[in-house]
mmCIF file of C-alpha atoms and ligand atoms in Angstrom:
data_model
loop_
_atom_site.group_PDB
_atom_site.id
_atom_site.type_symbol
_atom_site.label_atom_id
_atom_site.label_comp_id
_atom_site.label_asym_id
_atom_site.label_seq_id
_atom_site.Cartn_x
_atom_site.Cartn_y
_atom_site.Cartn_z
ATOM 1 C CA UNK A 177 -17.170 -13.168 4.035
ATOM 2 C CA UNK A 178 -16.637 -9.243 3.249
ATOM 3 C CA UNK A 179 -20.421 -8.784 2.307
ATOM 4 C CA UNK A 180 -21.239 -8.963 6.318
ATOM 5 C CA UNK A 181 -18.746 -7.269 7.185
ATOM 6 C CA UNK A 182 -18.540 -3.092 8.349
ATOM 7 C CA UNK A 183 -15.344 -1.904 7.569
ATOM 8 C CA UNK A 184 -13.491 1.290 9.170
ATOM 9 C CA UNK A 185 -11.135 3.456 8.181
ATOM 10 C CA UNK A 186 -9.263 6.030 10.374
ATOM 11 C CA UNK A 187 -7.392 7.785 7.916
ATOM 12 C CA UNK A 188 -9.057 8.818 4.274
ATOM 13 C CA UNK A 189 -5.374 9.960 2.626
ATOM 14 C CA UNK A 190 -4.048 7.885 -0.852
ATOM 15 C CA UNK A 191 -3.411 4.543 0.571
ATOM 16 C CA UNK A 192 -7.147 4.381 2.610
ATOM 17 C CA UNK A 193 -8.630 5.445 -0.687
ATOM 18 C CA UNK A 194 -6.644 3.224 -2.963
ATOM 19 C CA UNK A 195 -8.283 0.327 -0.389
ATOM 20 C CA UNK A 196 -11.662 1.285 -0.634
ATOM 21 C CA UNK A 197 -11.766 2.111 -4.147
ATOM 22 C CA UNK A 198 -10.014 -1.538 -4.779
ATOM 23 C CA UNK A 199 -12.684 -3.229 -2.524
ATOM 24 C CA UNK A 200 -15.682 -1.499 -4.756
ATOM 25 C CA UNK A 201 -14.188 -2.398 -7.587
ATOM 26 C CA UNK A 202 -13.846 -5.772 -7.328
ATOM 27 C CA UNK A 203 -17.346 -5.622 -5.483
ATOM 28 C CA UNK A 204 -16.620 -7.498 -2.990
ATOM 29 C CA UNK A 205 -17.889 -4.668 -0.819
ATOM 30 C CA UNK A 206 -20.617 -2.266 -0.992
ATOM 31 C CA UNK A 207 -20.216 1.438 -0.165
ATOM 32 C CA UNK A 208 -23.092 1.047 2.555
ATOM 33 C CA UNK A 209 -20.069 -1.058 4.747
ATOM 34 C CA UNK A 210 -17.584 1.595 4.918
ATOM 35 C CA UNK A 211 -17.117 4.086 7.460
ATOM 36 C CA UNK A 212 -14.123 6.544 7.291
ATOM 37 C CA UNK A 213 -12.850 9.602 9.585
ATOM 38 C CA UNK A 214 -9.928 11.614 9.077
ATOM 39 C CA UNK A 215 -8.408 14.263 11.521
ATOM 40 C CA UNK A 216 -10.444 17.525 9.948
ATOM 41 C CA UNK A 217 -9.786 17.913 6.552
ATOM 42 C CA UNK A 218 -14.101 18.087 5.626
ATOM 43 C CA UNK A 219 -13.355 18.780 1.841
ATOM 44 C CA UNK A 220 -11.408 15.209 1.419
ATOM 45 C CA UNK A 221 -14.060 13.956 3.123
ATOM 46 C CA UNK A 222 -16.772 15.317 0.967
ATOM 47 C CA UNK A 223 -14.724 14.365 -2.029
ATOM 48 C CA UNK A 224 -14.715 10.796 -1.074
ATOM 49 C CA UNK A 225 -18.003 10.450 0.230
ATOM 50 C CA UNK A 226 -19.490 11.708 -3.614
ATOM 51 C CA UNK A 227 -16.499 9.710 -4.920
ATOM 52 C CA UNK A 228 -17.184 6.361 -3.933
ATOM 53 C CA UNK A 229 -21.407 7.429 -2.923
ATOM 54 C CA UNK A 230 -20.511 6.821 1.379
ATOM 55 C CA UNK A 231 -23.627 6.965 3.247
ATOM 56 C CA UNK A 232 -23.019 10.811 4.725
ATOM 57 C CA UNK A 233 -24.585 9.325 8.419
ATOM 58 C CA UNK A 234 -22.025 6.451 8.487
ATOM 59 C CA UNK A 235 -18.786 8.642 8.073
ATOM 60 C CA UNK A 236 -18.191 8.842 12.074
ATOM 61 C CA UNK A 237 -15.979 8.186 15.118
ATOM 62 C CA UNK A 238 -19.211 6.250 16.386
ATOM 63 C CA UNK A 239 -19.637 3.620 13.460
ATOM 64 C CA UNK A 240 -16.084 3.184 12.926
ATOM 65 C CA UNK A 241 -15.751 2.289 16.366
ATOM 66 C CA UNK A 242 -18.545 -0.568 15.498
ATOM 67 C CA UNK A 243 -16.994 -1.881 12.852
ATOM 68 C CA UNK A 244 -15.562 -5.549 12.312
ATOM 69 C CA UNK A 245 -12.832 -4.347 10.619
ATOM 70 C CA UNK A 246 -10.339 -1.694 11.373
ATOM 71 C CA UNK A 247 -7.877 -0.207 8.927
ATOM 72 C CA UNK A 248 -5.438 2.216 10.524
ATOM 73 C CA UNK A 249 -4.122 3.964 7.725
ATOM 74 C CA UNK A 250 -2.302 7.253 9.228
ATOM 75 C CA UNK A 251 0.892 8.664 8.716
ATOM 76 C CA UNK A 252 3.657 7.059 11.222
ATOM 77 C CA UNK A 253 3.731 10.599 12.940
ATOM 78 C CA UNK A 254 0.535 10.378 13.589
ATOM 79 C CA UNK A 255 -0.129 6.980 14.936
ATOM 80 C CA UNK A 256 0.310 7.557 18.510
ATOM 81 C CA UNK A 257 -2.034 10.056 18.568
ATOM 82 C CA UNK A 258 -4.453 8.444 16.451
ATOM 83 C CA UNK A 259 -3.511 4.879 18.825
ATOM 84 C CA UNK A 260 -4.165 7.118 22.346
ATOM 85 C CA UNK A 261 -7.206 8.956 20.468
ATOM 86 C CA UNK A 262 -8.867 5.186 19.977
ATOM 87 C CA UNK A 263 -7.479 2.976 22.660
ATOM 88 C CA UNK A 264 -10.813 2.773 24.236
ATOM 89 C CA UNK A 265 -13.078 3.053 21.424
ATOM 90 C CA UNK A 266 -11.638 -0.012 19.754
ATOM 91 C CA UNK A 267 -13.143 -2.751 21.427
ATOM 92 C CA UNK A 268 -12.219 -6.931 22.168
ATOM 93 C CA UNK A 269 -12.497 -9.192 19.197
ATOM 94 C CA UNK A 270 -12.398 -6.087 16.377
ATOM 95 C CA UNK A 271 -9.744 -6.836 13.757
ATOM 96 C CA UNK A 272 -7.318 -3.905 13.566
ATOM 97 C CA UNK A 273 -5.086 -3.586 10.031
ATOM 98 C CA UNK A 274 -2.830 -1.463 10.125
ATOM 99 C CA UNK A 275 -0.879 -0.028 7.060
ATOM 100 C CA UNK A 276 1.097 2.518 8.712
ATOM 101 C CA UNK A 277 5.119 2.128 7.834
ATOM 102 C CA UNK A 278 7.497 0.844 10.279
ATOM 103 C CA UNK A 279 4.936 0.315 13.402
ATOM 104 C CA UNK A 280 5.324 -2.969 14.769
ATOM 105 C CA UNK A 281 2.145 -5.020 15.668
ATOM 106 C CA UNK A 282 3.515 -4.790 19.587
ATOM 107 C CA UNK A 283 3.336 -0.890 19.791
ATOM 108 C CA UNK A 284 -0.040 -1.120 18.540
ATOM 109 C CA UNK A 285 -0.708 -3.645 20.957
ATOM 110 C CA UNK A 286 0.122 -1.816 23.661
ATOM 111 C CA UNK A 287 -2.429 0.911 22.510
ATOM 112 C CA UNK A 288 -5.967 -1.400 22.554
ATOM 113 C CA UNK A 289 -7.311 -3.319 24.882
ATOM 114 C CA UNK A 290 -6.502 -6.677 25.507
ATOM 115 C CA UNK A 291 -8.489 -9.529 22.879
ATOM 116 C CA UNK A 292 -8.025 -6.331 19.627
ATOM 117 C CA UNK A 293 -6.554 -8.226 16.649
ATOM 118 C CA UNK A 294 -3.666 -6.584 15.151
ATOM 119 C CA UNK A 295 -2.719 -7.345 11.637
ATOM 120 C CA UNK A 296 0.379 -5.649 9.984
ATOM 121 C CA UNK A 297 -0.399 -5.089 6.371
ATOM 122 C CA UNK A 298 2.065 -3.283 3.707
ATOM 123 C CA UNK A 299 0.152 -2.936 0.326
ATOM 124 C CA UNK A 300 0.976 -0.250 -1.835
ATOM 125 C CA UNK A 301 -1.130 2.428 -4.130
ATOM 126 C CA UNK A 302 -2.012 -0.559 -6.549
ATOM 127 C CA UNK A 303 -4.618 -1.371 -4.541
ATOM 128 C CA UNK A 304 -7.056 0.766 -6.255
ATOM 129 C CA UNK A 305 -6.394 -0.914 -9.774
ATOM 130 C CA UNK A 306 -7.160 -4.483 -8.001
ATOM 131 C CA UNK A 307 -2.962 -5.447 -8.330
ATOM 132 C CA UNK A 308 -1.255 -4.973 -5.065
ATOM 133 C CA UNK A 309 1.425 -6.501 -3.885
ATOM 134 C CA UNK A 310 0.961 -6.732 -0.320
ATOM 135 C CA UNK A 311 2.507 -8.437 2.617
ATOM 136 C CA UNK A 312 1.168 -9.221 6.338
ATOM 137 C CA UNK A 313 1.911 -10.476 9.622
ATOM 138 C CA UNK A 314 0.125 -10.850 12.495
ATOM 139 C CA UNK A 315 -0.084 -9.625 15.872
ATOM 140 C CA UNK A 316 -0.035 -11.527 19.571
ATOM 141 C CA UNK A 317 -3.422 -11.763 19.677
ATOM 142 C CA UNK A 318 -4.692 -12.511 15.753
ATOM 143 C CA UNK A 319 -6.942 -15.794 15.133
ATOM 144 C CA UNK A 320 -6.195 -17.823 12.151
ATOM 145 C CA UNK A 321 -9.740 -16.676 11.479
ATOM 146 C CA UNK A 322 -9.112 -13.094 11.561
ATOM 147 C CA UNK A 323 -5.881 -13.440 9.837
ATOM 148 C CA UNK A 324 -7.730 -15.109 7.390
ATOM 149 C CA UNK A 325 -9.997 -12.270 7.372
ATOM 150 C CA UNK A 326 -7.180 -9.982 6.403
ATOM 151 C CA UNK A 327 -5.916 -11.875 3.752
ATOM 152 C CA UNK A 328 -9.297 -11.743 2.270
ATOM 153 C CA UNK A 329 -9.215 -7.929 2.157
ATOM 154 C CA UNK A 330 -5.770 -7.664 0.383
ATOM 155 C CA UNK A 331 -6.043 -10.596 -1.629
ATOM 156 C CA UNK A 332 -9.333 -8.541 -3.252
ATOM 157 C CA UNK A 333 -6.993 -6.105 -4.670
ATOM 158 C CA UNK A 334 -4.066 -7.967 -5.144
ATOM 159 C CA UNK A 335 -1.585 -10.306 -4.158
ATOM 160 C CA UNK A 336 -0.866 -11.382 -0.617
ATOM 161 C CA UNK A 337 2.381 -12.985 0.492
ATOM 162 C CA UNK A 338 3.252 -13.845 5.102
ATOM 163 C CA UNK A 339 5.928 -12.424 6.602
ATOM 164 C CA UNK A 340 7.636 -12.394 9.426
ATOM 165 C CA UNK A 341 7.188 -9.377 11.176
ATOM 166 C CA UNK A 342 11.115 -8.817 10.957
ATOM 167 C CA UNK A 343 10.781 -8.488 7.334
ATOM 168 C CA UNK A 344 8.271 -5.843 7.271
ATOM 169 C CA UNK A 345 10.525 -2.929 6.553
ATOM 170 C CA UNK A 346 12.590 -4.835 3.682
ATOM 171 C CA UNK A 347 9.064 -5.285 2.220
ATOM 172 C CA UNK A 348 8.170 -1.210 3.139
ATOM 173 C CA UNK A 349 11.547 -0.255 1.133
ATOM 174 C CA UNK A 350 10.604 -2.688 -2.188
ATOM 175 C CA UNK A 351 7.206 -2.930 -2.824
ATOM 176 C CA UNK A 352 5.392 -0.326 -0.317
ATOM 177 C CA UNK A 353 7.356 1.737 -2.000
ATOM 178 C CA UNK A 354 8.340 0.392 -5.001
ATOM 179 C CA UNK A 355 5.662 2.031 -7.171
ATOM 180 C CA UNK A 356 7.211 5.445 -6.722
ATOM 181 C CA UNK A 357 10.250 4.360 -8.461
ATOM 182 C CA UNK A 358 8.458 2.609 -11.141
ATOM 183 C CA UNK A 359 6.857 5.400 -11.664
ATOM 184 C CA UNK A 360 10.319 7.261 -11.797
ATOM 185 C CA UNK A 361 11.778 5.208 -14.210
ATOM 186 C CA UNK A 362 8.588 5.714 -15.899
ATOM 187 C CA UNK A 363 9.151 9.683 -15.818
ATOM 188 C CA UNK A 364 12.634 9.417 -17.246
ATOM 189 C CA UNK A 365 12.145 7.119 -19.572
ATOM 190 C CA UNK A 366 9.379 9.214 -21.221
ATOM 191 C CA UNK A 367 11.414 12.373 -20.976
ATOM 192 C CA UNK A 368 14.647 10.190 -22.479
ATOM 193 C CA UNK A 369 11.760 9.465 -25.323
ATOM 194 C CA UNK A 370 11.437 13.421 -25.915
ATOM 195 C CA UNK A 371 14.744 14.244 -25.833
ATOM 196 C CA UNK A 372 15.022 11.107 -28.710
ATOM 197 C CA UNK A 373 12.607 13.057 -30.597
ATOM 198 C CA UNK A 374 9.273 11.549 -30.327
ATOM 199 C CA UNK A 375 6.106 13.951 -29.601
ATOM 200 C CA UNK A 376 5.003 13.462 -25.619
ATOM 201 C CA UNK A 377 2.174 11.828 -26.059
ATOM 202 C CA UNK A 378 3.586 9.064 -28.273
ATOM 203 C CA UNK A 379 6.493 8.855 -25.982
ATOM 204 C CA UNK A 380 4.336 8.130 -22.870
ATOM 205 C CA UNK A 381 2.128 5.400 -24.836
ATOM 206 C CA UNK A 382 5.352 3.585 -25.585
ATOM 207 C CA UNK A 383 6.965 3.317 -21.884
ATOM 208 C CA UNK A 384 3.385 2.396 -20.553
ATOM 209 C CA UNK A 385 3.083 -0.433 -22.726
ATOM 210 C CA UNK A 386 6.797 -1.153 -22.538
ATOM 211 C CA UNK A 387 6.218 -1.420 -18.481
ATOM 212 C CA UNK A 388 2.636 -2.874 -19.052
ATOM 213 C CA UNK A 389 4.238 -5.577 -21.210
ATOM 214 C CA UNK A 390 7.191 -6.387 -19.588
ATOM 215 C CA UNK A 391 5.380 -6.828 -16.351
ATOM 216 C CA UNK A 392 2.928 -9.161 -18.150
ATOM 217 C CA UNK A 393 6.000 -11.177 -19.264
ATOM 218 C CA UNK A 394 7.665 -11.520 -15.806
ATOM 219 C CA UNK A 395 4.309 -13.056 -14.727
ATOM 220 C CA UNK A 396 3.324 -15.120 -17.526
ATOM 221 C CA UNK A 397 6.380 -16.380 -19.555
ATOM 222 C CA UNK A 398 7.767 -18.656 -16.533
ATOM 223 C CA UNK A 399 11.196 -17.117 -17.656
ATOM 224 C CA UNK A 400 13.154 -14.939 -14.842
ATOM 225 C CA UNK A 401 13.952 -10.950 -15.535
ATOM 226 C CA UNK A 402 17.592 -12.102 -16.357
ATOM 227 C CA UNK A 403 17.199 -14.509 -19.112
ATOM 228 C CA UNK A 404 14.102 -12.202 -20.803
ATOM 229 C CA UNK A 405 16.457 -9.310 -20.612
ATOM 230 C CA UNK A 406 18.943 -11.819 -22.577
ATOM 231 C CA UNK A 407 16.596 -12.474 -25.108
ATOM 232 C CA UNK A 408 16.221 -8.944 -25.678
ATOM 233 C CA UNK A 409 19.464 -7.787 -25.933
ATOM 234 C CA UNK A 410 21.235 -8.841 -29.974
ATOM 235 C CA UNK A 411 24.926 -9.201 -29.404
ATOM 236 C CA UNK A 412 25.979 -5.894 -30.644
ATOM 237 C CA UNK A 413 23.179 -4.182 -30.682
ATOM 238 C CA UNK A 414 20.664 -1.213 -29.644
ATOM 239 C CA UNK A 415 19.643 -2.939 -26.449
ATOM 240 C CA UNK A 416 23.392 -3.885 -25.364
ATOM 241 C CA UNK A 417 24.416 -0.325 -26.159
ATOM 242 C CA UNK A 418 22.323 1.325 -23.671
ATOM 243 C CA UNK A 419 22.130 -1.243 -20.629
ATOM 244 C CA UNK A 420 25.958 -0.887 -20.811
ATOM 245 C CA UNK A 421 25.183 3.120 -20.319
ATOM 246 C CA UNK A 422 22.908 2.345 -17.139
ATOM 247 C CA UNK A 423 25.727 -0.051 -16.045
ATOM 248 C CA UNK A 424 28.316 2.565 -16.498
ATOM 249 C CA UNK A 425 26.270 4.630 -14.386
ATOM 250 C CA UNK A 426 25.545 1.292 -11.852
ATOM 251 C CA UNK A 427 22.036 1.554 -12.165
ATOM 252 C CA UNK A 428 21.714 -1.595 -10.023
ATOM 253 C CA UNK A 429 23.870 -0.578 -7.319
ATOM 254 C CA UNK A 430 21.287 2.372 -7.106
ATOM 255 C CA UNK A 431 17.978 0.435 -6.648
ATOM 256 C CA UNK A 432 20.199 -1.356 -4.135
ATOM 257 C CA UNK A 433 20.601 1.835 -2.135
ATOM 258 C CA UNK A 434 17.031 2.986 -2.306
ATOM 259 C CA UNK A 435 15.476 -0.408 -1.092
ATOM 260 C CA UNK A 436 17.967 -0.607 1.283
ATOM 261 C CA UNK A 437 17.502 3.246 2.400
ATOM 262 C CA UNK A 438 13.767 2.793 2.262
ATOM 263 C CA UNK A 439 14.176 0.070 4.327
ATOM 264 C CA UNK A 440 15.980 1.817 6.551
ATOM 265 C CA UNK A 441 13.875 4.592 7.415
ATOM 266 C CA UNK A 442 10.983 2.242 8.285
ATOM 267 C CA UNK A 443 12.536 1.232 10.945
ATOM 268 C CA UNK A 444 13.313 4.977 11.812
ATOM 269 C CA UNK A 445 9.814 6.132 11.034
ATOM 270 C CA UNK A 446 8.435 2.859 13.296
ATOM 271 C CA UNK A 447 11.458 4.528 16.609
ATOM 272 C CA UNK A 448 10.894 7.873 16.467
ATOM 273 C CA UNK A 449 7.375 8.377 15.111
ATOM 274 C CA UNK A 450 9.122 10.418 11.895
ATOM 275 C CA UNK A 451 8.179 11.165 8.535
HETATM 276 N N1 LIG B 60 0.936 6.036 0.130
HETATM 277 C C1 LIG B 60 1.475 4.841 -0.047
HETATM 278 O O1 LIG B 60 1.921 4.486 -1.146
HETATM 279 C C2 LIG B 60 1.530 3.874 1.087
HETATM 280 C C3 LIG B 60 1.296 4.299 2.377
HETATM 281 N N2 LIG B 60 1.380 3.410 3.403
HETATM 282 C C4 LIG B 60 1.136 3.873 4.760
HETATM 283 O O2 LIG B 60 -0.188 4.308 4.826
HETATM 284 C C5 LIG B 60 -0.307 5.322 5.806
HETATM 285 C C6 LIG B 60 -1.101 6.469 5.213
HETATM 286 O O3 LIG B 60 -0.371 6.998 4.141
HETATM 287 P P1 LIG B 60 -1.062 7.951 3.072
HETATM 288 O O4 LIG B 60 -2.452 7.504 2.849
HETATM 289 O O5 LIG B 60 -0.138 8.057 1.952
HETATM 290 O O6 LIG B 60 -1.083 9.321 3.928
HETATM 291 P P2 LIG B 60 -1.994 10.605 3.703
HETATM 292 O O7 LIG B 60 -1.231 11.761 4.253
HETATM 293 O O8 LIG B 60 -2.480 10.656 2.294
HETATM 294 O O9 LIG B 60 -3.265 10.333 4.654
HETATM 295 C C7 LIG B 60 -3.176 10.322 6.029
HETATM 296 C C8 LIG B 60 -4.573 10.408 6.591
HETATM 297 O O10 LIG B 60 -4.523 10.235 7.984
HETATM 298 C C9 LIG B 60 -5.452 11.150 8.571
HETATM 299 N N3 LIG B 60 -5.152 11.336 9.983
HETATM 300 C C10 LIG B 60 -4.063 11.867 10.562
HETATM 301 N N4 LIG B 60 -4.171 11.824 11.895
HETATM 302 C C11 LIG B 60 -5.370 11.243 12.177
HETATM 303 C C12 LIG B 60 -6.079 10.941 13.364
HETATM 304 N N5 LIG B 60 -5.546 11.207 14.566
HETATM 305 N N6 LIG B 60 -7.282 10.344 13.259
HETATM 306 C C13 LIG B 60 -7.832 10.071 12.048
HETATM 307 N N7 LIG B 60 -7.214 10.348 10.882
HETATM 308 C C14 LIG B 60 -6.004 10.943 10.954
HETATM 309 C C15 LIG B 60 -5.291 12.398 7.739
HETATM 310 O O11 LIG B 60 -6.375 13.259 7.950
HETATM 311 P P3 LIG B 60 -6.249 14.871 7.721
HETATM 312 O O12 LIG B 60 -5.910 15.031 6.268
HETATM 313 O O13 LIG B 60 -7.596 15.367 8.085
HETATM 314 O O14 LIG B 60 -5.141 15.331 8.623
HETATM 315 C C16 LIG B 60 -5.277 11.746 6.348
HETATM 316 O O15 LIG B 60 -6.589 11.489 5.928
HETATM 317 C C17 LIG B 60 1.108 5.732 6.207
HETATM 318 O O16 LIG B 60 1.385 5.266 7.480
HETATM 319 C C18 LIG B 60 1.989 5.062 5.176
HETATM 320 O O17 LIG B 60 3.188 4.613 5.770
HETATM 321 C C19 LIG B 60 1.621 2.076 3.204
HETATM 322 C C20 LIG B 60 1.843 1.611 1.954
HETATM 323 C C21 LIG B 60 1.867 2.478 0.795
HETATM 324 O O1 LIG B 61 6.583 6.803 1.648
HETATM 325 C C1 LIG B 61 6.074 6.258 2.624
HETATM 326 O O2 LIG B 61 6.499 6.480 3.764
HETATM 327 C C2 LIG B 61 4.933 5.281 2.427
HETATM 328 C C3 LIG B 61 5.260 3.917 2.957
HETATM 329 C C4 LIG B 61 5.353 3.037 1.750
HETATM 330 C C5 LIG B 61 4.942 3.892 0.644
HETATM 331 N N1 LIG B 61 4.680 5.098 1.037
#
């Protein structure tokens, strides 16, 4: 279904590229499909265009207004101008995507022409390793077929779950985001690592595996995050002595507050245009 299929981009920042670079990884498109624009920065564009071999010829206003497939990936400050910039250029039965934080599918709508498709898609960076976690829902005007279309996309570099469109920014705040405070976690732990002695290096092979492994676990063991964190804490031991440290310090109550912040400036980003 993707190997007919010309696919746009208007945006070429970290979330278009971790798309495209997902999609030619998994091969289930070939660079000769994609067309990208940004606003003017030439020397991203160059970068990606060698990155990922772009036809030079293709990466224009022109052939991403022909494709099948639009993916609107701007930042939410920018989307009305990018929306009033390619109102009319977007025509009647094209599939728009957009990934843009906190935009509903109706604002978008009221941009394009009557009979453009709008799909509201929050992946995250994971993309470009092929393991997303991405959620969509669909616009006024979306066929099953199209929808179906979009799925397709995301489901090549990752996994897909259908939302209501209410739940979009409670999915923006854990898993749009929720890389960045892996990766956090991922940071301190390292440094915690260092400051336990251990040379950097060794210390960052430990906490990727450690996050590589417990992932694999969550997915694969049937078991839920509570009872495998049972199993690894001993009564009395290492493991019990530091989670009660991160509960003195109410680690939980803190990833509450970031989802829930996160979440919450969506829906400011998606009012005012911010960010
Ligand atoms: N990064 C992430 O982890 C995730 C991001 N998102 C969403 O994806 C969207 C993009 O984010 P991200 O890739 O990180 O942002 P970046 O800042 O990396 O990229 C934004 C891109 O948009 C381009 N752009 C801006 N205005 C226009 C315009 N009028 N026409 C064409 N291109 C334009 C910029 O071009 P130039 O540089 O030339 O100005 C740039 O290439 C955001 O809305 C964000 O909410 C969603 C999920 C995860
Ligand atoms: O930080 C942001 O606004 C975007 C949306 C989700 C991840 N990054």
């Amino acid at each position: 279904m993707l190997k007919k299929c010309a696919i746009g981009f208007i945006g070429a920042g970290a979330m278009a590229e971790a798309i495209l670079e997902g999609l030619l990884k998994r091969r289930e498109i070939t660079s000769n499909q994609v067309s990208m624009v940004n606003r003017g920065d030439r020397d991203r564009m160059t970068t990606l265009v060698k990155r990922y071999g772009l036809e030079v010829a293709k990466q224009t206003i022109d052939h991403v207004a022909l494709a099948d497939v639009v993916i609107l990936a701007v930042k939410p400050k920018d989307a009305e101008e990018a929306l009033t910039f390619w109102q009319n250029r977007l025509r009647p039965g094209q599939l728009v995507i957009s990934v843009v934080a906190g935009i509903t599918t109706q604002t978008i709508e009221e941009f394009v022409q009557n009979g453009v498709a709008v799909v509201r898609a929050m992946p995250n960076t994971s993309c470009a390793v092929g393991l997303s976690a991405t959620a969509l829902c669909g616009g006024r005007a979306v066929t099953e077929q199209q929808f179906a279309m979009a799925e397709r996309i995301f489901m090549s570099v990752g996994s897909v779950v259908r939302v209501d469109e209410s739940a979009m920014d409670a999915v923006t705040g854990l898993s749009g985001s929720g890389p960045a405070y892996i990766y956090y976690m991922a940071e301190a732990l390292q440094t915690a690592g260092m400051h336990a002695g251990l040379p950097a290096e060794t210390a960052r092979q430990l906490t990727v595996q450690t996050l590589l492994g417990a992932a694999h676990m969550l997915m694969e063991s049937g078991k839920e995050a509570e009872q495998l964190r049972r199993e690894v804490t001993s009564p009395g031991g290492t493991t019990m002595a530091g989670l009660e440290v991160l509960r003195r310090f109410d680690v939980a109550e803190a990833m509450k507050m970031a989802v829930l912040r996160a979440k919450e400036r969506a829906g400011e980003m998606g009012k005012r245009g911010g960010c």
